[in-house]
Amino acid sequence: MSNHYNEMWRSLGLNLKAHDQLLQALPPTYHDVYLTQTNRPQSMEYFDFVVNEIHGLRIQELQEHKKKGGKVIGAFCVFVPEEIVRAAGGICIGLCSGLEMGTAEAEQVLPRSICPLIKSFMGFKLAKVCPYFESCDLVVGETTCDGKKKAFEILNDYVPVHVMETPQMKKGRDKQLWLEEVQDFAGLVQETTGIEITRESLAKAIQEVNGKRQALRRLSNLRKNDPAPISGKDSLLIEQIAMYDDVARFTAKVNELCDELEQKISAGEGAFPPKTPRVIVTGTPMAIPNWKVPHIIETSGAVIVAEEMCTGMRYFENEVAEAGSLDSMLENIAARYLGINCAVFTPNTGRLENLENLVKEYHAGGVIHCTLSFCDPYAVEANRVEKMMKQKGIPFLKIETGYDQEDAGQLKTRVEAFIEMLR
Amino acid sequence: MYAGIDIGSRTIGMVAMSAGQIKQFRLEDTGFEPTDTAQKILDGTYSRIVATGYGRHSAKAEFADDIITEIKAHALGAAWIFPGVRTVLDIGGQDTKVISLNEHGAVIDFLMNDRCSAGTGKFLEIMSTALGYNSVSEFGQEALTGEGTIKISNMCTVFAESEAVTLLHRGAPKKDIALALHASVVERTVGMLQRAGFKTPLVFTGGVAKNRCINSLLATKLGVDVLVPEEPQLVGALGAALAAAKDGFTA
């Protein structure tokens, strides 16, 4: 990213020196992980461009939106309904980060042993290196884990945070609670943007976001083919970009990519040779630029065919049903989001059933469970997943790791040995 | 001839085979230039070389025809020496692995310790030095004569070392501390074996398998026979040689 964004970054209050270091770290990583892949679809060019401009052009677009009086709302979780933000004229962006950054600053307010995703978002805010954070008029948290829930109290010292209460079960009263949270959120968003949500605007937003989900599901379905038409790394990248790119443009680009992949499939071409061992990755989200485990997997002789994660299927499975009245639309939104199989729920049997089906549908030979260090909900739930996998005779590997690279050698041995088992 | 080379963190092992027989074997310290050391050990002509161990990728870049993981290598090697083996415990210089095999000798599951060196060969080496022993084998030998009066509670290499030193200062007998340190390694290993749902026959490989104290504590604690090959440090190289021969085309 060139220096001509310097003025914009300065005006956002970024720490330019620290920000420069961050930008310098990214291109070599991206080159090694992404640009060295062979048989990449041509249409990945757009997504390469978007990553390259992650702190440039997209931030400029957000600033232009703000100049016209528009608002930007940041979120940390796939439970925050983007439809509502868009219906009130706002732009919704994901703020999670997959990079160790501002650790020293974050550890002034957080315990040392905490989930790297939490430490990272706090670090990005306190070190003033995230132009997305600095573009936000409102930041929305949720109660999907104790670490995040309590960290939002601290984050609120630096930026206004609205916390949505996500329930822990899916009973009738939980549904009622969540619906009220969604309704309150709609009220708050309208206050923030100063634009009233109408039946028309919400219906349009629902259609747009459903369109984005449909495009991502189309891509996902194409990955059921052998040879896999696209790498898991490229697919993950697209799923990560989905959280912050312009919705209409992104949807069109994903569909263009799918057109190309369909041609590849009819020509019998793939990103990997036919009969390459296929794995499904499940667990905690992999926020951009966390490509650590997928990179190890795909450079060890396997291809990832699905991500049962928030940066993956949990983000785009199920749609919001369209409806006539504003109230029923909000109800449908609440219902769609409560269908997400997050490990915060107890029990979370939906995730297990879904995984078993995915293994069949995507012809996967095994499942790799990836948990971020100190993520209790997923690390504990891994036991349920492992038990089910063993019962079904599905090869299973469990990995717990953070954003650092110091365990990369050992992880590589484990992943390679797992893939040897699948052959 | 087919060669297998196991480039580990502490030692490099080499086994060469022909017509299903071991023809040569060697074991050297890894030193500071593992790939160079490995190439020096491989001084014959081989129709195929398979590398394993943490240095396998560099070996492939330099000279090896193919690579397999230590997990597969130890399973292949152990099953060749002890046909019918169902569990392989490998404790090397910096990691511990428990490998489950099915009745046909194929790997069906494995556990490996996370990033830290607790309970591995490196742990024993550091403790041996901390207690002033000349060698790890002397350390193991002495531990056999110790009395089980002390318990070392720390698994972390750094904390366990300071715990051992504190005990020394308090006047605890050195051989009792030595025994306690061995017992802590065994306790951790038994936990891993149980998590893996280990089955017998159980084969113990890697440098730590040479430690008689660990062996005897392990057998007592598990209540089963622990099979140790004659050269436990060469099982990985043997597995790699077997892999080289299996996919090879000439004898």
XYZ file of C-alpha atoms in Angstrom:
674
model
C 0.000 0.000 0.000
C 1.541 3.230 -1.044
C 2.197 6.304 0.996
C -0.552 8.327 -0.588
C -2.845 6.985 2.124
C -0.596 8.486 4.798
C -2.712 11.626 5.115
C -5.866 9.545 5.567
C -4.210 7.338 8.175
C -2.882 10.363 10.025
C -6.312 11.989 10.066
C -7.737 8.777 11.532
C -5.274 9.114 14.397
C -3.236 6.012 13.600
C 0.228 5.547 15.064
C 1.953 5.759 11.690
C 5.227 4.205 12.758
C 3.624 1.111 14.275
C 1.180 0.965 11.367
C 4.048 0.983 8.869
C 5.610 -1.994 10.609
C 2.310 -3.828 10.400
C 1.990 -3.131 6.677
C 5.528 -4.259 6.004
C 4.905 -7.584 7.712
C 1.902 -8.425 5.562
C 3.130 -8.571 1.954
C 5.860 -11.230 2.468
C 3.428 -13.414 4.432
C 0.795 -13.008 1.760
C 3.248 -13.794 -0.968
C 4.477 -16.968 0.729
C 1.059 -18.241 1.677
C -1.004 -17.189 -1.338
C 0.969 -16.201 -4.380
C 3.117 -19.344 -4.406
C 0.032 -21.538 -4.937
C -0.299 -23.184 -8.321
C -3.449 -23.580 -10.443
C -5.148 -20.631 -8.790
C -8.349 -19.415 -10.420
C -7.872 -16.197 -12.414
C -10.724 -14.560 -10.548
C -8.669 -14.612 -7.332
C -7.065 -11.475 -8.732
C -9.857 -9.353 -7.280
C -9.422 -10.833 -3.809
C -5.646 -10.393 -3.979
C -6.307 -6.768 -4.828
C -8.708 -6.334 -1.906
C -6.166 -7.764 0.550
C -3.503 -5.554 -0.894
C -5.759 -2.545 -0.339
C -7.028 -3.712 3.048
C -5.949 -0.527 4.812
C -6.082 1.622 1.680
C -8.896 1.720 -0.826
C -11.516 0.105 1.394
C -10.784 2.578 4.191
C -11.043 5.385 1.651
C -14.483 4.068 0.670
C -15.537 4.064 4.304
C -14.288 7.637 4.695
C -16.230 8.751 1.626
C -19.316 7.099 3.050
C -18.742 8.970 6.306
C -18.217 12.296 4.527
C -21.721 11.936 3.118
C -22.991 11.498 6.661
C -22.942 7.680 6.589
C -22.013 5.631 9.649
C -19.740 2.646 10.101
C -20.524 -0.052 12.642
C -17.922 -2.613 13.653
C -18.586 -6.101 14.997
C -16.627 -9.054 16.348
C -19.019 -11.868 15.709
C -21.260 -13.448 13.090
C -24.199 -12.953 15.475
C -24.408 -9.217 14.737
C -27.091 -8.781 12.040
C -25.611 -6.935 9.093
C -29.100 -6.560 7.544
C -30.132 -4.120 10.258
C -27.030 -1.965 9.854
C -27.535 -1.766 6.101
C -31.251 -1.063 6.377
C -30.379 2.027 8.424
C -27.885 3.198 5.817
C -24.805 2.022 7.708
C -21.869 -0.132 6.688
C -21.085 -3.163 8.830
C -17.519 -4.385 9.098
C -15.809 -7.204 10.974
C -13.115 -6.077 13.399
C -11.570 -9.396 14.410
C -7.914 -9.801 13.702
C -5.725 -12.832 13.286
C -2.397 -11.190 13.986
C -0.305 -10.693 17.109
C -0.232 -6.924 17.420
C 0.027 -4.419 20.253
C 0.585 -7.265 22.707
C 2.439 -5.091 25.185
C -0.356 -2.506 25.152
C -3.069 -5.156 25.427
C -1.351 -6.847 28.371
C -1.593 -3.609 30.342
C -5.324 -4.152 30.572
C -5.779 -7.892 29.935
C -4.367 -11.037 31.560
C -1.390 -12.539 29.752
C -3.065 -15.903 29.238
C -6.100 -15.065 27.181
C -7.459 -15.947 23.758
C -5.243 -14.404 21.049
C -8.262 -13.023 19.208
C -9.257 -10.956 22.230
C -5.697 -9.861 22.872
C -5.344 -8.914 19.244
C -8.433 -6.692 19.003
C -7.477 -4.947 22.215
C -3.915 -4.561 20.933
C -5.052 -3.143 17.605
C -7.208 -0.572 19.379
C -4.668 0.444 22.033
C -1.709 0.555 19.643
C -3.827 2.619 17.207
C -2.961 0.585 14.133
C -6.377 -0.413 12.816
C -8.033 2.081 10.439
C -11.253 0.031 10.603
C -11.471 0.479 14.342
C -10.777 4.195 13.955
C -13.494 4.501 11.297
C -16.219 3.063 13.530
C -19.028 5.189 14.907
C -20.221 2.297 17.004
C -18.662 -1.006 18.006
C -20.917 -3.967 18.762
C -19.865 -6.754 21.085
C -21.733 -9.852 22.228
C -21.630 -12.383 25.030
C -20.436 -15.406 23.060
C -17.693 -16.100 25.599
C -16.651 -14.828 28.998
C -13.335 -13.496 27.740
C -14.928 -11.292 25.093
C -17.804 -10.286 27.347
C -15.470 -8.945 30.030
C -12.990 -7.502 27.522
C -15.771 -5.365 26.031
C -16.118 -3.614 29.390
C -12.472 -2.606 29.050
C -12.754 -1.756 25.370
C -15.610 0.571 26.256
C -13.026 2.824 27.972
C -11.603 3.569 24.522
C -14.565 3.368 22.134
C -18.321 3.142 22.742
C -19.305 -0.541 22.772
C -22.847 -1.854 22.629
C -23.068 -5.444 23.854
C -25.763 -7.784 22.536
C -26.668 -10.621 24.864
C -26.417 -13.866 22.949
C -28.222 -16.629 24.839
C -26.543 -19.866 25.940
C -29.405 -22.191 25.100
C -32.015 -22.336 22.363
C -35.204 -22.657 24.398
C -38.342 -20.567 23.895
C -37.281 -17.921 26.414
C -33.840 -17.698 24.817
C -35.477 -17.031 21.480
C -37.547 -14.288 23.074
C -34.454 -12.757 24.686
C -32.566 -12.786 21.419
C -35.474 -11.263 19.505
C -35.538 -8.415 22.012
C -31.802 -7.954 21.612
C -32.264 -7.757 17.836
C -35.100 -5.240 18.234
C -33.031 -3.115 20.634
C -30.134 -3.263 18.211
C -32.385 -1.991 15.420
C -33.348 0.939 17.649
C -29.744 1.747 18.518
C -28.587 1.546 14.909
C -31.329 3.956 13.810
C -30.275 6.359 16.568
C -26.661 6.108 15.467
C -27.263 6.636 11.768
C -30.245 8.939 12.113
C -31.984 6.949 9.400
C -35.202 5.117 10.014
C -35.416 1.456 9.066
C -38.410 0.938 6.806
C -40.107 -2.150 5.488
C -38.540 -1.458 2.086
C -35.040 -0.755 3.336
C -34.975 -3.841 5.541
C -36.390 -6.049 2.784
C -33.667 -4.763 0.450
C -30.928 -5.324 3.031
C -32.170 -8.861 3.670
C -32.071 -9.577 -0.066
C -28.546 -8.162 -0.408
C -27.090 -10.091 2.510
C -28.928 -13.250 1.446
C -27.359 -12.709 -1.976
C -23.925 -12.618 -0.407
C -24.657 -15.825 1.523
C -26.002 -17.514 -1.630
C -22.827 -16.664 -3.532
C -20.682 -18.072 -0.721
C -22.810 -21.224 -0.572
C -22.489 -21.602 -4.320
C -18.715 -21.463 -3.911
C -18.870 -23.920 -1.035
C -20.950 -26.388 -3.046
C -18.445 -26.348 -5.905
C -15.811 -27.557 -3.473
C -17.613 -30.891 -3.193
C -16.000 -31.820 -6.522
C -12.865 -33.894 -6.877
C -10.437 -32.452 -7.918
C -11.257 -29.505 -5.657
C -11.576 -26.491 -7.974
C -10.128 -24.042 -5.435
C -7.792 -24.287 -2.479
C -9.032 -24.076 1.088
C -6.700 -21.141 1.656
C -8.270 -19.140 -1.164
C -11.737 -20.038 0.067
C -10.878 -18.954 3.602
C -9.531 -15.679 2.277
C -12.830 -15.007 0.499
C -14.734 -15.853 3.687
C -12.535 -13.435 5.608
C -12.991 -10.673 3.037
C -16.780 -11.212 3.187
C -16.703 -9.538 6.597
C -15.515 -6.152 5.409
C -15.900 -5.728 1.653
C -18.671 -3.875 -0.172
C -21.589 -6.303 -0.260
C -22.805 -5.876 -3.855
C -19.322 -5.860 -5.382
C -18.164 -8.803 -3.275
C -21.234 -10.850 -4.208
C -20.697 -10.171 -7.904
C -17.013 -11.129 -7.669
C -17.730 -14.371 -5.827
C -20.284 -15.271 -8.487
C -17.768 -14.479 -11.234
C -15.290 -16.766 -9.511
C -17.935 -19.498 -9.323
C -18.563 -19.167 -13.087
C -14.870 -19.756 -13.670
C -14.791 -22.692 -11.252
C -17.761 -24.304 -12.984
C -15.829 -24.210 -16.242
C -12.791 -25.702 -14.542
C -14.908 -28.481 -13.103
C -16.397 -29.363 -16.500
C -12.866 -29.425 -17.898
C -11.825 -31.749 -15.078
C -9.330 -29.203 -13.741
C -8.621 -28.474 -10.111
C -6.368 -26.584 -7.739
C -4.994 -29.927 -6.547
C -4.634 -33.265 -8.349
C -7.596 -35.644 -8.230
C -7.704 -37.950 -5.183
C -5.779 -35.488 -3.008
C -6.721 -36.274 0.629
C -9.639 -34.006 1.619
C -10.136 -32.527 5.069
C -12.703 -30.366 6.807
C -11.460 -27.780 9.263
C -13.677 -26.997 12.242
C -13.378 -24.895 15.367
C -12.668 -21.293 16.258
C -12.701 -18.528 13.664
C -9.563 -17.742 11.678
C -9.620 -13.976 11.373
C -7.597 -12.326 8.629
C -4.548 -12.755 8.320
C -4.526 -15.988 10.315
C -3.763 -18.583 7.631
C -1.342 -20.566 9.791
C -2.996 -23.992 10.032
C -4.603 -24.000 6.546
C -1.197 -23.183 5.080
C 0.388 -26.096 6.954
C -2.398 -28.438 5.837
C -2.284 -27.474 2.174
C 1.520 -27.604 1.972
C 1.478 -31.082 3.532
C -0.433 -32.818 0.770
C -4.104 -32.327 1.607
C -6.808 -29.942 0.456
C -9.346 -28.286 2.751
C -12.842 -28.657 1.302
C -14.906 -26.858 3.951
C -14.543 -24.636 7.002
C -17.088 -25.403 9.703
C -16.195 -22.141 11.416
C -17.445 -18.564 11.796
C -14.999 -17.614 9.057
C -16.706 -20.224 6.926
C -20.032 -22.002 6.855
C -21.473 -20.575 10.066
C -21.356 -17.194 8.356
C -23.285 -18.135 5.239
C -25.455 -21.148 5.971
C -29.189 -20.432 6.301
C -30.874 -17.322 5.022
C -33.214 -14.759 6.503
C -36.685 -15.509 5.213
C -38.256 -12.539 3.489
C -41.473 -11.250 5.032
C -44.131 -8.606 4.657
C -43.980 -6.620 7.868
C -41.084 -5.001 9.644
C -41.815 -7.001 12.795
C -41.800 -10.347 11.042
C -38.594 -9.428 9.244
C -36.913 -8.764 12.599
C -38.263 -12.081 13.866
C -36.827 -13.864 10.835
C -33.488 -12.167 11.353
C -33.398 -13.260 14.988
C -34.336 -16.806 14.006
C -31.660 -17.080 11.319
C -28.914 -15.873 13.614
C -29.945 -18.055 16.536
C -29.524 -21.037 14.217
C -25.744 -20.579 14.268
C -24.036 -23.549 15.930
C -21.646 -21.620 18.170
C -19.908 -23.509 20.991
C -21.354 -20.962 23.425
C -24.608 -22.940 23.307
C -25.240 -25.902 25.516
C -25.834 -28.433 24.245
C -24.549 -27.716 20.756
C -25.647 -30.928 19.079
C -26.460 -29.083 15.848
C -22.741 -28.640 15.222
C -22.065 -32.353 15.601
C -24.903 -33.372 13.290
C -23.843 -30.788 10.760
C -20.226 -31.974 10.820
C -21.206 -35.562 10.230
C -23.242 -34.526 7.187
C -20.463 -32.311 5.870
C -17.979 -35.188 5.942
C -20.317 -37.156 3.663
C -21.342 -34.286 1.386
C -17.827 -33.013 0.849
C -16.280 -36.500 0.605
C -13.803 -35.642 3.337
C -11.352 -38.228 4.587
C -10.852 -36.553 7.957
C -11.589 -33.627 10.223
C -9.080 -31.249 11.802
C -10.320 -29.430 14.887
C -8.514 -26.106 15.399
C -8.937 -24.183 18.612
C -7.322 -20.920 19.544
C -5.389 -21.181 22.801
C -7.506 -20.417 25.867
C -10.801 -20.724 23.980
C -12.750 -22.730 26.546
C -16.024 -23.204 24.629
C -14.361 -24.808 21.608
C -11.485 -26.501 23.424
C -13.936 -28.277 25.728
C -16.446 -29.009 22.985
C -13.614 -30.674 21.025
C -14.169 -33.675 23.291
C -17.767 -34.033 22.028
C -16.603 -33.740 18.445
C -13.789 -36.258 18.955
C -16.102 -38.757 20.610
C -18.580 -38.543 17.757
C -15.833 -38.805 15.114
C -14.366 -41.902 16.801
C -17.815 -43.508 16.921
C -18.286 -42.876 13.212
C -14.747 -44.001 12.384
C -13.799 -40.604 10.912
C -10.070 -39.760 11.308
C -9.729 -36.783 13.613
C -6.902 -34.463 14.615
C -7.135 -31.861 17.354
C -4.933 -28.773 17.300
C -4.732 -25.959 19.839
C -2.625 -23.009 18.787
C -2.288 -19.239 18.825
C -1.150 -16.540 16.413
C 2.581 -17.091 17.033
C 4.672 -19.286 14.738
C 6.843 -21.007 17.333
C 4.940 -24.311 17.191
C 4.790 -24.423 13.385
C 7.370 -27.253 13.160
C 5.537 -29.542 15.539
C 2.194 -28.715 13.952
C 3.607 -29.618 10.564
C 4.703 -33.040 11.843
C 1.286 -33.699 13.323
C -0.584 -32.566 10.230
C 1.707 -34.537 7.898
C 1.289 -37.677 10.016
C -2.478 -37.178 9.934
C -2.444 -36.886 6.161
C -0.269 -40.029 5.922
C -3.089 -41.779 7.776
C -5.642 -40.604 5.199
C -3.723 -41.902 2.194
C 20.511 -50.732 -1.143
C 17.882 -48.527 0.436
C 18.680 -45.990 3.101
C 16.587 -44.412 5.794
C 17.829 -41.391 7.688
C 16.263 -39.954 10.821
C 17.398 -36.389 11.481
C 16.377 -35.729 15.056
C 17.029 -32.791 17.345
C 19.787 -34.646 19.260
C 20.913 -37.513 17.061
C 20.927 -38.577 13.443
C 20.350 -42.254 12.732
C 20.917 -44.120 9.480
C 19.877 -47.620 8.468
C 20.626 -49.190 5.090
C 18.769 -52.292 3.927
C 18.959 -54.735 1.117
C 16.857 -57.805 0.385
C 14.956 -57.287 3.612
C 18.080 -57.280 5.777
C 19.792 -54.489 7.687
C 23.224 -54.021 6.077
C 24.516 -50.893 7.832
C 23.520 -48.630 10.641
C 25.008 -45.545 12.249
C 24.158 -43.034 14.922
C 25.757 -39.594 15.327
C 25.153 -36.445 17.314
C 23.185 -33.959 15.268
C 25.678 -31.144 15.781
C 25.148 -27.728 14.311
C 24.808 -28.655 10.654
C 22.282 -31.475 10.577
C 22.003 -31.761 6.810
C 25.792 -31.926 6.392
C 26.124 -34.532 9.138
C 23.366 -36.554 7.512
C 25.076 -36.479 4.134
C 28.384 -37.567 5.676
C 26.747 -40.568 7.312
C 25.221 -41.589 3.995
C 28.495 -42.618 2.433
C 27.288 -45.498 0.274
C 25.362 -45.749 -2.958
C 21.657 -46.080 -2.449
C 18.896 -46.603 -4.953
C 16.570 -44.606 -2.778
C 16.841 -42.487 0.380
C 13.883 -41.647 2.612
C 14.328 -39.057 5.346
C 12.356 -38.571 8.542
C 12.724 -36.532 11.719
C 12.540 -32.810 12.188
C 15.238 -32.252 9.554
C 13.355 -34.196 6.867
C 12.309 -31.174 4.822
C 15.855 -29.812 4.547
C 17.008 -33.328 3.648
C 14.439 -33.486 0.867
C 15.617 -30.142 -0.451
C 19.226 -31.373 -0.442
C 19.434 -35.099 -1.137
C 16.538 -37.307 -0.001
C 14.164 -38.880 -2.534
C 11.210 -38.737 -0.237
C 10.119 -38.043 3.320
C 7.823 -39.586 5.892
C 6.970 -38.295 9.367
C 8.597 -39.668 12.499
C 5.202 -41.059 13.414
C 4.958 -43.254 10.356
C 8.668 -44.122 10.550
C 8.499 -45.328 14.159
C 5.348 -47.307 13.428
C 6.953 -49.032 10.427
C 10.214 -49.723 12.265
C 8.598 -50.992 15.445
C 6.207 -53.245 13.526
C 9.137 -54.765 11.611
C 11.022 -55.618 14.802
C 7.952 -56.610 16.806
C 5.223 -57.793 14.424
C 1.771 -57.261 15.885
C 2.725 -54.173 17.925
C -0.372 -52.069 18.740
C 1.198 -49.071 20.481
C 4.510 -47.321 19.989
C 5.788 -44.917 22.605
C 8.587 -42.763 21.250
C 10.410 -40.346 23.530
C 13.052 -38.442 21.668
C 15.141 -35.357 22.255
C 12.306 -32.874 22.200
C 9.025 -34.652 21.907
C 6.948 -37.549 23.057
C 4.648 -39.489 20.765
C 2.140 -42.220 21.333
C 1.212 -44.024 18.126
C -1.711 -46.447 17.821
C -1.529 -49.151 15.155
C -4.238 -51.467 13.918
C -3.775 -55.227 13.535
C -2.288 -54.670 10.065
C 0.377 -52.309 11.363
C -1.200 -49.130 9.951
C -1.225 -45.940 12.034
C -4.786 -45.219 13.168
C -4.179 -42.433 15.679
C -1.411 -40.606 17.479
C -0.777 -38.100 20.245
C 2.157 -35.752 20.414
C 3.132 -33.374 23.178
C 2.646 -29.677 22.517
C 5.438 -27.247 21.932
C 7.278 -27.628 25.261
C 9.972 -30.183 26.096
C 8.544 -31.332 29.443
C 9.070 -35.048 29.908
C 11.371 -35.571 26.911
C 15.023 -36.486 26.468
C 15.973 -32.840 26.729
C 14.276 -32.650 30.126
C 16.307 -35.588 31.434
C 19.506 -34.155 29.981
C 19.031 -30.792 31.702
C 18.129 -32.428 35.028
C 21.142 -34.712 34.817
C 23.403 -31.686 34.405
C 21.627 -29.771 37.160
C 22.326 -32.629 39.578
C 25.948 -32.839 38.461
C 25.921 -36.250 36.778
C 28.449 -36.921 34.031
C 25.989 -38.565 31.709
C 22.299 -39.266 31.351
C 22.968 -42.993 31.700
C 24.715 -42.448 35.030
C 21.736 -40.310 36.042
C 19.326 -43.127 35.136
C 21.482 -45.747 36.830
C 21.626 -43.749 40.075
C 17.900 -43.089 40.020
C 17.329 -46.867 40.105
C 18.937 -46.952 43.552
C 16.956 -43.981 44.874
C 14.111 -44.163 47.329
C 10.697 -42.868 46.431
C 10.433 -40.333 49.225
C 10.209 -37.189 47.110
C 7.720 -35.990 44.547
C 8.618 -33.401 41.924
C 5.427 -31.593 41.083
C 6.589 -29.411 38.212
C 6.457 -30.630 34.643
C 8.057 -27.547 33.183
C 11.785 -28.023 32.539
C 12.708 -24.657 34.016
C 10.566 -24.960 37.146
C 11.479 -28.601 37.733
C 15.152 -27.684 37.583
C 14.763 -25.033 40.256
C 12.666 -27.454 42.308
C 15.462 -30.044 42.106
C 18.099 -27.499 43.065
C 16.011 -26.355 46.040
C 15.748 -29.990 47.182
C 19.534 -30.390 46.888
C 20.053 -27.357 49.091
C 17.678 -28.793 51.633
C 19.950 -31.822 51.809
C 17.754 -34.364 50.042
C 19.792 -37.351 48.712
C 20.751 -36.847 45.086
C 19.617 -40.284 43.982
C 16.165 -39.716 45.513
C 15.814 -36.493 43.577
C 16.985 -38.339 40.479
C 14.309 -40.959 41.012
C 11.652 -38.306 41.543
C 12.588 -36.615 38.276
C 12.343 -39.916 36.405
C 9.015 -40.629 38.078
C 7.668 -37.281 36.897
C 8.530 -38.141 33.304
C 6.860 -41.533 33.672
C 3.744 -40.031 35.191
C 3.340 -37.670 32.272
C 3.989 -40.465 29.773
C 1.492 -42.813 31.405
C -1.113 -40.045 31.194
C -0.514 -39.748 27.460
C -0.667 -43.527 26.950
C -3.950 -43.706 28.832
C -5.427 -40.831 26.856
C -4.539 -42.728 23.688
C -6.222 -45.874 25.057
C -2.995 -47.828 24.544
C -3.007 -51.521 23.691
C -0.335 -54.210 24.037
C 2.150 -55.203 22.697
C 3.656 -51.839 23.624
C 7.014 -50.895 22.105
C 9.165 -48.108 23.523
C 11.519 -46.307 21.097
C 13.704 -43.204 21.005
C 16.733 -42.253 23.076
C 14.853 -42.237 26.370
C 13.996 -45.926 25.903
C 17.632 -46.621 26.789
C 17.064 -45.238 30.279
C 16.629 -48.268 32.543
C 14.945 -46.325 35.314
C 12.250 -44.962 32.997
C 11.727 -48.457 31.612
C 11.307 -50.121 34.922
C 9.021 -47.410 36.344
C 6.930 -47.493 33.187
C 6.458 -51.274 33.296
C 5.519 -51.165 36.990
C 3.102 -48.299 36.608
C 1.383 -49.745 33.524
C 1.491 -53.344 34.699
C 2.418 -54.573 31.215
C 5.604 -55.618 29.448
C 7.397 -52.764 27.742
C 9.277 -54.006 24.679
C 12.472 -52.135 23.906
C 14.389 -52.805 20.690
C 18.140 -53.313 20.830
C 18.787 -49.932 19.210
C 15.776 -47.816 20.148
C 17.310 -44.673 18.636
C 17.437 -46.245 15.191
C 13.805 -47.302 14.881
C 12.890 -44.127 12.988
C 15.742 -44.608 10.523
C 14.753 -48.252 10.131
C 11.172 -47.223 9.349
C 12.445 -44.759 6.757
C 14.645 -47.480 5.193
C 11.642 -49.806 5.051
C 9.632 -47.053 3.354
C 12.478 -46.542 0.875
C 12.557 -50.260 0.066
C 8.800 -50.563 -0.190
C 8.365 -47.938 -2.876
C 11.648 -48.764 -4.589
C 12.059 -50.514 -7.892
C 15.480 -52.227 -7.673
C 17.134 -54.253 -4.924
